[in-house]
């Protein structure tokens, strides 16, 4: 019945590649298996207590349980501006250049729905975090993918990036209206320097496109690296917006708090569409987020230190297990090339075998695009004892393969 009805948007979306691995993981857990889970970038730490306390305090007040505002309460938008001023020396207008969102994922989806016309082209480097492409597919646009190339230190190759970007513009009909960048990058952990944004802003002004910059992992950096903001570049507000989330830096993933800032025209479009779709986050969550951004930032240093320690532990014990991995400069992930003797399996089959034979769950690289198929992504969301156990299991699995 109704077989002739077609759902074009859903049909344009690919199957969710992670679902297959998740199904095996859940079946193993139901069977009583102890799965060491590195598959999802879901922080395992507790939200800092002073943020929780503020949530409770606000929730116990009268008049905080009603509808909020879709753009975010003024105090939160002001705290976002303060965060940018403190971290980057950048001035933002809380009324016209800031929107609080339910995480950065929601910001991407709603911005795409607000500004994409059918057939518009968006350039996205690949591999990529799925929503960086699918948000525009959902909105009726088209995505032009270009390879993301980097060195062994996970530093972006700027020259090749811009050669590929110019080639994409020259070959695309119609010409792209938007370019998405995400540094520190998910899944590859690749980082970019301020010079990259200088060149990107200059190209955007010349070729007439908007930039959507995602810096979700800006605070999770190691070995002296500091994430730049595109708004450190003069005139960037003319061509760009930037999005961030409190999920990682403050262990607030489930709270769903993020924001988008920058170009007034794009911000106005996002504010308008959100006014039709939602009434904003629960007000006490917004109040607590204000305290997160404005309050004592030592909690961010502590969270960063946890990931740094786990990352060093994982690199050490996995190498002892026979799987040498390269060290990232940022994010909460390790982008791991498949062990030499397993590369013929590709990422999905290798991920399945790790689950079934080593009780270790990871994200297959193919889920981030074809360019990721020789890799898997390891999220640093298990403690050091669990990381060591995973290495023991993997060592046994790799030796059995020999």
mmCIF file of C-alpha atoms in Angstrom:
data_model
loop_
_atom_site.group_PDB
_atom_site.id
_atom_site.type_symbol
_atom_site.label_atom_id
_atom_site.label_comp_id
_atom_site.label_asym_id
_atom_site.label_seq_id
_atom_site.Cartn_x
_atom_site.Cartn_y
_atom_site.Cartn_z
ATOM 1 C CA UNK A 1 0.000 0.000 0.000
ATOM 2 C CA UNK A 2 1.274 3.478 -0.937
ATOM 3 C CA UNK A 3 4.327 1.909 -2.614
ATOM 4 C CA UNK A 4 4.333 4.767 -5.114
ATOM 5 C CA UNK A 5 5.089 7.291 -2.353
ATOM 6 C CA UNK A 6 8.769 8.272 -2.377
ATOM 7 C CA UNK A 7 10.719 10.007 0.382
ATOM 8 C CA UNK A 8 13.441 11.698 -1.632
ATOM 9 C CA UNK A 9 15.357 13.227 1.282
ATOM 10 C CA UNK A 10 15.685 9.911 3.104
ATOM 11 C CA UNK A 11 16.610 8.096 -0.099
ATOM 12 C CA UNK A 12 19.506 10.530 -0.630
ATOM 13 C CA UNK A 13 20.957 9.656 2.765
ATOM 14 C CA UNK A 14 23.362 6.687 2.874
ATOM 15 C CA UNK A 15 22.958 3.833 5.305
ATOM 16 C CA UNK A 16 24.491 4.661 8.661
ATOM 17 C CA UNK A 17 27.659 2.577 8.458
ATOM 18 C CA UNK A 18 28.217 2.614 12.222
ATOM 19 C CA UNK A 19 24.871 0.854 12.796
ATOM 20 C CA UNK A 20 26.293 -2.502 11.691
ATOM 21 C CA UNK A 21 29.121 -2.361 14.218
ATOM 22 C CA UNK A 22 26.765 -1.050 16.913
ATOM 23 C CA UNK A 23 24.417 -4.004 16.354
ATOM 24 C CA UNK A 24 27.285 -6.475 16.872
ATOM 25 C CA UNK A 25 28.392 -4.534 19.967
ATOM 26 C CA UNK A 26 24.947 -4.600 21.555
ATOM 27 C CA UNK A 27 24.453 -8.289 20.769
ATOM 28 C CA UNK A 28 27.780 -9.081 22.447
ATOM 29 C CA UNK A 29 26.807 -7.087 25.536
ATOM 30 C CA UNK A 30 23.449 -8.870 25.769
ATOM 31 C CA UNK A 31 25.392 -12.126 25.655
ATOM 32 C CA UNK A 32 27.426 -10.987 28.668
ATOM 33 C CA UNK A 33 30.602 -9.957 26.856
ATOM 34 C CA UNK A 34 32.688 -7.122 28.332
ATOM 35 C CA UNK A 35 33.139 -4.735 25.407
ATOM 36 C CA UNK A 36 35.838 -2.074 25.652
ATOM 37 C CA UNK A 37 34.196 0.723 23.736
ATOM 38 C CA UNK A 38 36.255 3.291 21.802
ATOM 39 C CA UNK A 39 33.613 3.747 19.136
ATOM 40 C CA UNK A 40 31.772 6.972 19.969
ATOM 41 C CA UNK A 41 33.139 10.389 20.923
ATOM 42 C CA UNK A 42 31.012 10.386 24.062
ATOM 43 C CA UNK A 43 32.950 11.745 27.073
ATOM 44 C CA UNK A 44 32.890 9.401 30.051
ATOM 45 C CA UNK A 45 33.796 12.026 32.665
ATOM 46 C CA UNK A 46 31.448 13.853 34.997
ATOM 47 C CA UNK A 47 30.401 17.422 34.252
ATOM 48 C CA UNK A 48 32.340 19.739 36.616
ATOM 49 C CA UNK A 49 30.506 20.158 39.902
ATOM 50 C CA UNK A 50 30.194 23.957 39.815
ATOM 51 C CA UNK A 51 28.272 23.655 36.523
ATOM 52 C CA UNK A 52 25.938 21.014 37.969
ATOM 53 C CA UNK A 53 25.395 23.148 41.060
ATOM 54 C CA UNK A 54 24.347 26.108 38.913
ATOM 55 C CA UNK A 55 21.915 23.925 36.975
ATOM 56 C CA UNK A 56 20.277 22.765 40.208
ATOM 57 C CA UNK A 57 20.152 26.268 41.629
ATOM 58 C CA UNK A 58 18.462 27.614 38.508
ATOM 59 C CA UNK A 59 16.063 24.667 38.227
ATOM 60 C CA UNK A 60 14.844 25.327 41.769
ATOM 61 C CA UNK A 61 13.901 28.917 40.965
ATOM 62 C CA UNK A 62 10.456 30.026 39.909
ATOM 63 C CA UNK A 63 9.853 30.850 36.252
ATOM 64 C CA UNK A 64 12.778 28.828 34.879
ATOM 65 C CA UNK A 65 10.658 25.918 33.634
ATOM 66 C CA UNK A 66 8.759 27.812 30.953
ATOM 67 C CA UNK A 67 9.653 28.347 27.335
ATOM 68 C CA UNK A 68 13.047 29.875 26.751
ATOM 69 C CA UNK A 69 14.238 31.686 23.625
ATOM 70 C CA UNK A 70 15.442 29.921 20.488
ATOM 71 C CA UNK A 71 18.497 32.158 20.001
ATOM 72 C CA UNK A 72 19.662 31.607 23.592
ATOM 73 C CA UNK A 73 19.211 33.788 26.654
ATOM 74 C CA UNK A 74 21.146 37.052 26.586
ATOM 75 C CA UNK A 75 23.481 36.077 29.455
ATOM 76 C CA UNK A 76 24.583 32.960 27.573
ATOM 77 C CA UNK A 77 25.149 34.885 24.351
ATOM 78 C CA UNK A 78 27.156 37.433 26.307
ATOM 79 C CA UNK A 79 29.218 34.619 27.892
ATOM 80 C CA UNK A 80 29.948 33.271 24.406
ATOM 81 C CA UNK A 81 31.250 36.710 23.441
ATOM 82 C CA UNK A 82 33.370 36.816 26.610
ATOM 83 C CA UNK A 83 34.804 33.369 25.786
ATOM 84 C CA UNK A 84 35.892 34.589 22.340
ATOM 85 C CA UNK A 85 37.329 37.800 23.795
ATOM 86 C CA UNK A 86 39.319 35.921 26.437
ATOM 87 C CA UNK A 87 40.549 33.130 24.160
ATOM 88 C CA UNK A 88 41.089 34.971 20.874
ATOM 89 C CA UNK A 89 40.846 38.710 21.551
ATOM 90 C CA UNK A 90 37.815 38.884 19.243
ATOM 91 C CA UNK A 91 34.769 41.144 19.716
ATOM 92 C CA UNK A 92 31.341 39.692 18.870
ATOM 93 C CA UNK A 93 27.951 41.399 19.041
ATOM 94 C CA UNK A 94 25.705 39.236 21.273
ATOM 95 C CA UNK A 95 22.568 40.489 19.510
ATOM 96 C CA UNK A 96 23.495 40.028 15.858
ATOM 97 C CA UNK A 97 26.503 37.706 15.662
ATOM 98 C CA UNK A 98 25.712 34.915 18.145
ATOM 99 C CA UNK A 99 23.181 32.064 18.383
ATOM 100 C CA UNK A 100 23.148 29.458 21.144
ATOM 101 C CA UNK A 101 22.287 26.017 19.745
ATOM 102 C CA UNK A 102 21.494 22.520 20.957
ATOM 103 C CA UNK A 103 25.018 21.350 20.225
ATOM 104 C CA UNK A 104 26.998 22.128 17.079
ATOM 105 C CA UNK A 105 25.258 19.338 15.130
ATOM 106 C CA UNK A 106 21.923 21.137 15.421
ATOM 107 C CA UNK A 107 23.606 24.360 14.303
ATOM 108 C CA UNK A 108 24.814 22.668 11.111
ATOM 109 C CA UNK A 109 21.465 21.084 10.271
ATOM 110 C CA UNK A 110 19.383 24.198 10.876
ATOM 111 C CA UNK A 111 21.814 26.537 9.116
ATOM 112 C CA UNK A 112 21.762 24.242 6.089
ATOM 113 C CA UNK A 113 17.971 24.176 6.055
ATOM 114 C CA UNK A 114 17.926 27.969 6.299
ATOM 115 C CA UNK A 115 20.403 28.861 3.549
ATOM 116 C CA UNK A 116 20.637 25.982 1.058
ATOM 117 C CA UNK A 117 18.601 26.193 -2.133
ATOM 118 C CA UNK A 118 17.919 22.983 -4.120
ATOM 119 C CA UNK A 119 21.060 22.074 -6.036
ATOM 120 C CA UNK A 120 23.422 24.415 -4.189
ATOM 121 C CA UNK A 121 26.949 23.010 -3.921
ATOM 122 C CA UNK A 122 28.906 22.773 -0.667
ATOM 123 C CA UNK A 123 32.581 21.746 -0.581
ATOM 124 C CA UNK A 124 33.546 19.383 2.239
ATOM 125 C CA UNK A 125 37.036 17.867 2.699
ATOM 126 C CA UNK A 126 36.970 14.101 3.145
ATOM 127 C CA UNK A 127 37.145 12.051 5.348
ATOM 128 C CA UNK A 128 34.562 14.074 7.251
ATOM 129 C CA UNK A 129 32.297 13.963 10.261
ATOM 130 C CA UNK A 130 29.013 12.697 8.741
ATOM 131 C CA UNK A 131 26.827 15.714 9.579
ATOM 132 C CA UNK A 132 29.269 18.001 7.753
ATOM 133 C CA UNK A 133 28.016 16.429 4.521
ATOM 134 C CA UNK A 134 24.594 15.069 5.384
ATOM 135 C CA UNK A 135 23.226 18.349 6.781
ATOM 136 C CA UNK A 136 23.401 19.766 3.253
ATOM 137 C CA UNK A 137 22.025 16.618 1.635
ATOM 138 C CA UNK A 138 19.033 16.794 3.999
ATOM 139 C CA UNK A 139 18.551 20.432 2.974
ATOM 140 C CA UNK A 140 18.454 19.518 -0.744
ATOM 141 C CA UNK A 141 21.965 20.596 -1.639
ATOM 142 C CA UNK A 142 24.860 18.751 -3.255
ATOM 143 C CA UNK A 143 28.262 18.048 -1.726
ATOM 144 C CA UNK A 144 31.548 18.274 -3.622
ATOM 145 C CA UNK A 145 34.115 16.211 -1.724
ATOM 146 C CA UNK A 146 37.830 16.920 -1.912
ATOM 147 C CA UNK A 147 40.659 14.945 -0.269
ATOM 148 C CA UNK A 148 42.111 16.127 3.016
ATOM 149 C CA UNK A 149 45.874 15.596 2.921
ATOM 150 C CA UNK A 150 48.277 15.901 5.861
ATOM 151 C CA UNK A 151 51.669 14.789 7.153
ATOM 152 C CA UNK A 152 52.600 12.235 9.833
ATOM 153 C CA UNK A 153 52.223 14.909 12.520
ATOM 154 C CA UNK A 154 48.601 15.379 11.384
ATOM 155 C CA UNK A 155 49.313 18.895 10.131
ATOM 156 C CA UNK A 156 47.301 20.078 7.156
ATOM 157 C CA UNK A 157 49.122 20.389 3.817
ATOM 158 C CA UNK A 158 47.942 23.921 3.023
ATOM 159 C CA UNK A 159 49.331 24.150 -0.505
ATOM 160 C CA UNK A 160 47.664 20.951 -1.670
ATOM 161 C CA UNK A 161 44.454 21.921 0.139
ATOM 162 C CA UNK A 162 44.159 25.155 -1.825
ATOM 163 C CA UNK A 163 45.186 23.518 -5.091
ATOM 164 C CA UNK A 164 42.399 20.982 -4.611
ATOM 165 C CA UNK A 165 39.921 23.639 -3.509
ATOM 166 C CA UNK A 166 40.613 25.796 -6.565
ATOM 167 C CA UNK A 167 40.293 22.737 -8.799
ATOM 168 C CA UNK A 168 36.950 21.914 -7.185
ATOM 169 C CA UNK A 169 35.692 25.433 -7.846
ATOM 170 C CA UNK A 170 36.898 25.352 -11.438
ATOM 171 C CA UNK A 171 35.165 22.028 -12.133
ATOM 172 C CA UNK A 172 31.913 22.541 -10.220
ATOM 173 C CA UNK A 173 28.687 23.569 -11.946
ATOM 174 C CA UNK A 174 27.106 25.457 -10.304
ATOM 175 C CA UNK A 175 29.949 27.061 -8.414
ATOM 176 C CA UNK A 176 29.994 26.229 -4.692
ATOM 177 C CA UNK A 177 28.348 28.643 -2.265
ATOM 178 C CA UNK A 178 29.829 27.200 0.932
ATOM 179 C CA UNK A 179 33.031 25.528 2.130
ATOM 180 C CA UNK A 180 33.101 23.534 5.380
ATOM 181 C CA UNK A 181 36.307 23.295 7.424
ATOM 182 C CA UNK A 182 36.812 21.506 10.725
ATOM 183 C CA UNK A 183 40.092 21.852 12.619
ATOM 184 C CA UNK A 184 41.050 20.110 14.851
ATOM 185 C CA UNK A 185 39.507 17.615 12.483
ATOM 186 C CA UNK A 186 37.108 14.793 13.221
ATOM 187 C CA UNK A 187 37.965 12.002 12.478
ATOM 188 C CA UNK A 188 41.592 12.513 11.402
ATOM 189 C CA UNK A 189 42.712 14.905 14.232
ATOM 190 C CA UNK A 190 44.410 17.111 11.579
ATOM 191 C CA UNK A 191 45.212 20.653 12.716
ATOM 192 C CA UNK A 192 45.550 23.935 10.841
ATOM 193 C CA UNK A 193 47.457 27.135 11.546
ATOM 194 C CA UNK A 194 46.390 30.781 11.363
ATOM 195 C CA UNK A 195 47.993 31.109 7.920
ATOM 196 C CA UNK A 196 45.458 28.601 6.601
ATOM 197 C CA UNK A 197 42.552 30.815 7.618
ATOM 198 C CA UNK A 198 44.242 33.878 6.120
ATOM 199 C CA UNK A 199 44.392 32.131 2.760
ATOM 200 C CA UNK A 200 40.873 30.730 3.086
ATOM 201 C CA UNK A 201 39.288 34.100 3.898
ATOM 202 C CA UNK A 202 41.145 35.715 0.996
ATOM 203 C CA UNK A 203 39.916 32.997 -1.359
ATOM 204 C CA UNK A 204 36.342 33.287 -0.060
ATOM 205 C CA UNK A 205 36.308 37.007 -0.830
ATOM 206 C CA UNK A 206 37.761 36.402 -4.302
ATOM 207 C CA UNK A 207 35.579 33.420 -5.262
ATOM 208 C CA UNK A 208 32.482 34.632 -3.369
ATOM 209 C CA UNK A 209 31.626 31.790 -1.015
ATOM 210 C CA UNK A 210 30.802 31.458 2.669
ATOM 211 C CA UNK A 211 32.941 29.469 5.118
ATOM 212 C CA UNK A 212 31.467 27.304 7.865
ATOM 213 C CA UNK A 213 34.205 26.565 10.412
ATOM 214 C CA UNK A 214 33.748 23.922 13.113
ATOM 215 C CA UNK A 215 36.177 24.128 16.071
ATOM 216 C CA UNK A 216 34.428 21.628 18.372
ATOM 217 C CA UNK A 217 37.784 20.336 19.693
ATOM 218 C CA UNK A 218 39.456 23.729 20.072
ATOM 219 C CA UNK A 219 40.332 23.203 23.744
ATOM 220 C CA UNK A 220 41.589 19.612 23.433
ATOM 221 C CA UNK A 221 45.115 20.306 22.180
ATOM 222 C CA UNK A 222 48.509 18.930 23.183
ATOM 223 C CA UNK A 223 52.232 19.697 23.075
ATOM 224 C CA UNK A 224 51.791 23.463 22.901
ATOM 225 C CA UNK A 225 49.485 23.558 19.886
ATOM 226 C CA UNK A 226 46.710 26.194 20.123
ATOM 227 C CA UNK A 227 43.637 26.092 17.902
ATOM 228 C CA UNK A 228 43.161 29.332 15.946
ATOM 229 C CA UNK A 229 39.773 30.880 15.195
ATOM 230 C CA UNK A 230 38.898 32.079 11.729
ATOM 231 C CA UNK A 231 37.854 35.387 13.312
ATOM 232 C CA UNK A 232 41.451 36.183 14.155
ATOM 233 C CA UNK A 233 41.650 37.059 10.454
ATOM 234 C CA UNK A 234 40.654 40.567 9.392
ATOM 235 C CA UNK A 235 37.285 40.761 7.627
ATOM 236 C CA UNK A 236 36.478 37.090 8.342
ATOM 237 C CA UNK A 237 33.021 38.090 9.574
ATOM 238 C CA UNK A 238 32.207 39.136 6.008
ATOM 239 C CA UNK A 239 32.480 35.531 4.805
ATOM 240 C CA UNK A 240 32.345 33.112 7.733
ATOM 241 C CA UNK A 241 30.540 31.582 10.668
ATOM 242 C CA UNK A 242 32.088 29.349 13.302
ATOM 243 C CA UNK A 243 30.543 26.719 15.540
ATOM 244 C CA UNK A 244 31.607 25.257 18.881
ATOM 245 C CA UNK A 245 30.206 22.881 21.472
ATOM 246 C CA UNK A 246 30.571 22.514 25.242
ATOM 247 C CA UNK A 247 30.245 18.727 24.874
ATOM 248 C CA UNK A 248 33.931 17.863 24.980
ATOM 249 C CA UNK A 249 35.677 20.679 26.835
ATOM 250 C CA UNK A 250 33.295 20.583 29.791
ATOM 251 C CA UNK A 251 32.035 16.951 29.655
ATOM 252 C CA UNK A 252 28.568 18.247 28.737
ATOM 253 C CA UNK A 253 27.730 16.044 25.728
ATOM 254 C CA UNK A 254 24.258 15.094 26.945
ATOM 255 C CA UNK A 255 23.419 18.676 27.878
ATOM 256 C CA UNK A 256 23.358 19.644 24.170
ATOM 257 C CA UNK A 257 24.866 23.117 24.334
ATOM 258 C CA UNK A 258 26.740 24.777 21.499
ATOM 259 C CA UNK A 259 26.779 27.965 19.504
ATOM 260 C CA UNK A 260 27.362 29.512 16.101
ATOM 261 C CA UNK A 261 28.873 32.980 15.671
ATOM 262 C CA UNK A 262 29.980 35.335 12.943
ATOM 263 C CA UNK A 263 28.467 36.639 9.710
ATOM 264 C CA UNK A 264 25.303 38.622 10.478
ATOM 265 C CA UNK A 265 23.387 37.436 7.418
ATOM 266 C CA UNK A 266 23.961 33.746 8.152
ATOM 267 C CA UNK A 267 23.338 34.211 11.867
ATOM 268 C CA UNK A 268 20.066 36.010 11.108
ATOM 269 C CA UNK A 269 19.008 33.101 8.876
ATOM 270 C CA UNK A 270 19.806 30.584 11.615
ATOM 271 C CA UNK A 271 17.947 32.638 14.230
ATOM 272 C CA UNK A 272 14.885 32.913 11.990
ATOM 273 C CA UNK A 273 14.615 29.210 11.193
ATOM 274 C CA UNK A 274 15.201 28.236 14.825
ATOM 275 C CA UNK A 275 12.374 30.570 15.864
ATOM 276 C CA UNK A 276 10.043 28.320 13.857
ATOM 277 C CA UNK A 277 11.472 25.007 15.049
ATOM 278 C CA UNK A 278 12.246 25.351 18.757
ATOM 279 C CA UNK A 279 11.972 27.441 21.907
ATOM 280 C CA UNK A 280 15.587 26.981 22.856
ATOM 281 C CA UNK A 281 17.271 24.893 25.495
ATOM 282 C CA UNK A 282 15.877 24.463 28.994
ATOM 283 C CA UNK A 283 16.729 27.752 30.716
ATOM 284 C CA UNK A 284 18.664 26.223 33.664
ATOM 285 C CA UNK A 285 20.917 24.430 31.162
ATOM 286 C CA UNK A 286 21.648 27.772 29.516
ATOM 287 C CA UNK A 287 22.360 29.380 32.889
ATOM 288 C CA UNK A 288 24.743 26.540 33.762
ATOM 289 C CA UNK A 289 26.420 26.871 30.356
ATOM 290 C CA UNK A 290 26.990 30.548 31.135
ATOM 291 C CA UNK A 291 28.881 29.516 34.276
ATOM 292 C CA UNK A 292 30.870 26.953 32.271
ATOM 293 C CA UNK A 293 32.091 29.600 29.831
ATOM 294 C CA UNK A 294 32.522 32.431 32.350
ATOM 295 C CA UNK A 295 33.674 30.489 35.407
ATOM 296 C CA UNK A 296 36.870 28.791 36.567
ATOM 297 C CA UNK A 297 38.512 27.192 33.510
ATOM 298 C CA UNK A 298 40.786 24.854 35.475
ATOM 299 C CA UNK A 299 38.232 22.106 34.781
ATOM 300 C CA UNK A 300 39.057 22.389 31.066
ATOM 301 C CA UNK A 301 42.756 21.940 31.837
ATOM 302 C CA UNK A 302 41.936 18.857 33.914
ATOM 303 C CA UNK A 303 39.797 17.329 31.164
ATOM 304 C CA UNK A 304 42.501 18.025 28.590
ATOM 305 C CA UNK A 305 45.077 16.351 30.857
ATOM 306 C CA UNK A 306 42.912 13.220 31.101
ATOM 307 C CA UNK A 307 42.800 12.868 27.316
ATOM 308 C CA UNK A 308 46.509 13.594 27.006
ATOM 309 C CA UNK A 309 47.372 10.860 29.509
ATOM 310 C CA UNK A 310 45.037 8.345 27.890
ATOM 311 C CA UNK A 311 46.434 9.145 24.467
ATOM 312 C CA UNK A 312 50.027 8.512 25.583
ATOM 313 C CA UNK A 313 48.997 5.296 27.341
ATOM 314 C CA UNK A 314 47.166 4.044 24.265
ATOM 315 C CA UNK A 315 50.024 4.802 21.888
ATOM 316 C CA UNK A 316 52.475 3.019 24.191
ATOM 317 C CA UNK A 317 50.512 -0.158 24.908
ATOM 318 C CA UNK A 318 49.176 -0.555 21.378
ATOM 319 C CA UNK A 319 52.707 -0.344 20.017
ATOM 320 C CA UNK A 320 53.707 -3.095 22.454
ATOM 321 C CA UNK A 321 50.763 -5.088 21.104
ATOM 322 C CA UNK A 322 52.175 -4.797 17.585
ATOM 323 C CA UNK A 323 50.145 -1.850 16.302
ATOM 324 C CA UNK A 324 52.138 1.373 15.984
ATOM 325 C CA UNK A 325 50.000 4.504 15.814
ATOM 326 C CA UNK A 326 50.838 8.138 15.098
ATOM 327 C CA UNK A 327 50.440 10.791 17.770
ATOM 328 C CA UNK A 328 47.730 13.462 17.329
ATOM 329 C CA UNK A 329 48.168 17.109 18.300
ATOM 330 C CA UNK A 330 44.510 17.647 19.160
ATOM 331 C CA UNK A 331 41.005 16.206 19.715
ATOM 332 C CA UNK A 332 39.874 13.199 21.762
ATOM 333 C CA UNK A 333 40.642 10.670 19.025
ATOM 334 C CA UNK A 334 43.448 8.629 17.556
ATOM 335 C CA UNK A 335 43.197 8.134 13.786
ATOM 336 C CA UNK A 336 44.693 4.699 13.384
ATOM 337 C CA UNK A 337 45.833 3.104 10.142
ATOM 338 C CA UNK A 338 44.897 -0.576 10.069
ATOM 339 C CA UNK A 339 47.712 -2.936 11.138
ATOM 340 C CA UNK A 340 49.819 -3.942 8.163
ATOM 341 C CA UNK A 341 48.619 -7.539 8.125
ATOM 342 C CA UNK A 342 44.963 -6.502 8.287
ATOM 343 C CA UNK A 343 44.734 -3.751 5.656
ATOM 344 C CA UNK A 344 43.214 -6.114 3.104
ATOM 345 C CA UNK A 345 40.138 -6.366 5.347
ATOM 346 C CA UNK A 346 39.299 -2.652 5.063
ATOM 347 C CA UNK A 347 37.867 -0.762 7.989
ATOM 348 C CA UNK A 348 34.377 -2.251 8.387
ATOM 349 C CA UNK A 349 35.445 -5.902 8.383
ATOM 350 C CA UNK A 350 38.432 -5.123 10.620
ATOM 351 C CA UNK A 351 36.128 -3.330 13.096
ATOM 352 C CA UNK A 352 33.805 -6.327 13.151
ATOM 353 C CA UNK A 353 36.704 -8.689 13.825
ATOM 354 C CA UNK A 354 38.026 -6.485 16.641
ATOM 355 C CA UNK A 355 34.590 -6.679 18.263
ATOM 356 C CA UNK A 356 34.106 -10.388 17.792
ATOM 357 C CA UNK A 357 37.643 -11.570 18.533
ATOM 358 C CA UNK A 358 39.079 -8.908 20.873
ATOM 359 C CA UNK A 359 35.961 -7.386 22.490
ATOM 360 C CA UNK A 360 37.094 -3.927 21.353
ATOM 361 C CA UNK A 361 34.721 -1.501 19.616
ATOM 362 C CA UNK A 362 36.028 1.222 17.289
ATOM 363 C CA UNK A 363 34.556 3.357 14.501
ATOM 364 C CA UNK A 364 35.331 2.091 10.976
ATOM 365 C CA UNK A 365 36.911 4.777 8.828
ATOM 366 C CA UNK A 366 34.571 4.072 5.914
ATOM 367 C CA UNK A 367 31.838 5.698 8.003
ATOM 368 C CA UNK A 368 33.603 9.029 7.426
ATOM 369 C CA UNK A 369 33.932 8.524 3.673
ATOM 370 C CA UNK A 370 35.801 6.303 1.251
ATOM 371 C CA UNK A 371 39.074 8.104 1.990
ATOM 372 C CA UNK A 372 38.933 6.692 5.518
ATOM 373 C CA UNK A 373 38.650 3.031 4.591
ATOM 374 C CA UNK A 374 42.217 2.108 5.611
ATOM 375 C CA UNK A 375 41.702 3.622 9.071
ATOM 376 C CA UNK A 376 39.645 3.301 12.209
ATOM 377 C CA UNK A 377 38.898 6.032 14.746
ATOM 378 C CA UNK A 378 39.642 5.355 18.416
ATOM 379 C CA UNK A 379 37.885 7.612 20.934
ATOM 380 C CA UNK A 380 39.762 8.132 24.202
ATOM 381 C CA UNK A 381 36.704 7.433 26.348
ATOM 382 C CA UNK A 382 37.957 4.452 28.360
ATOM 383 C CA UNK A 383 40.261 4.726 31.372
ATOM 384 C CA UNK A 384 43.880 3.627 31.333
ATOM 385 C CA UNK A 385 43.221 0.184 32.806
ATOM 386 C CA UNK A 386 40.653 -0.503 30.100
ATOM 387 C CA UNK A 387 43.061 0.778 27.445
ATOM 388 C CA UNK A 388 45.697 -1.675 28.676
ATOM 389 C CA UNK A 389 43.167 -4.526 28.618
ATOM 390 C CA UNK A 390 42.195 -3.589 25.068
ATOM 391 C CA UNK A 391 45.854 -3.764 24.047
ATOM 392 C CA UNK A 392 46.192 -7.251 25.556
ATOM 393 C CA UNK A 393 43.101 -8.414 23.678
ATOM 394 C CA UNK A 394 44.328 -6.887 20.422
ATOM 395 C CA UNK A 395 47.787 -8.397 20.805
ATOM 396 C CA UNK A 396 46.219 -11.835 21.101
ATOM 397 C CA UNK A 397 43.994 -11.191 18.074
ATOM 398 C CA UNK A 398 46.908 -9.986 15.924
ATOM 399 C CA UNK A 399 49.053 -12.997 16.900
ATOM 400 C CA UNK A 400 46.219 -15.382 16.024
ATOM 401 C CA UNK A 401 46.134 -13.776 12.591
ATOM 402 C CA UNK A 402 49.789 -14.568 12.061
#
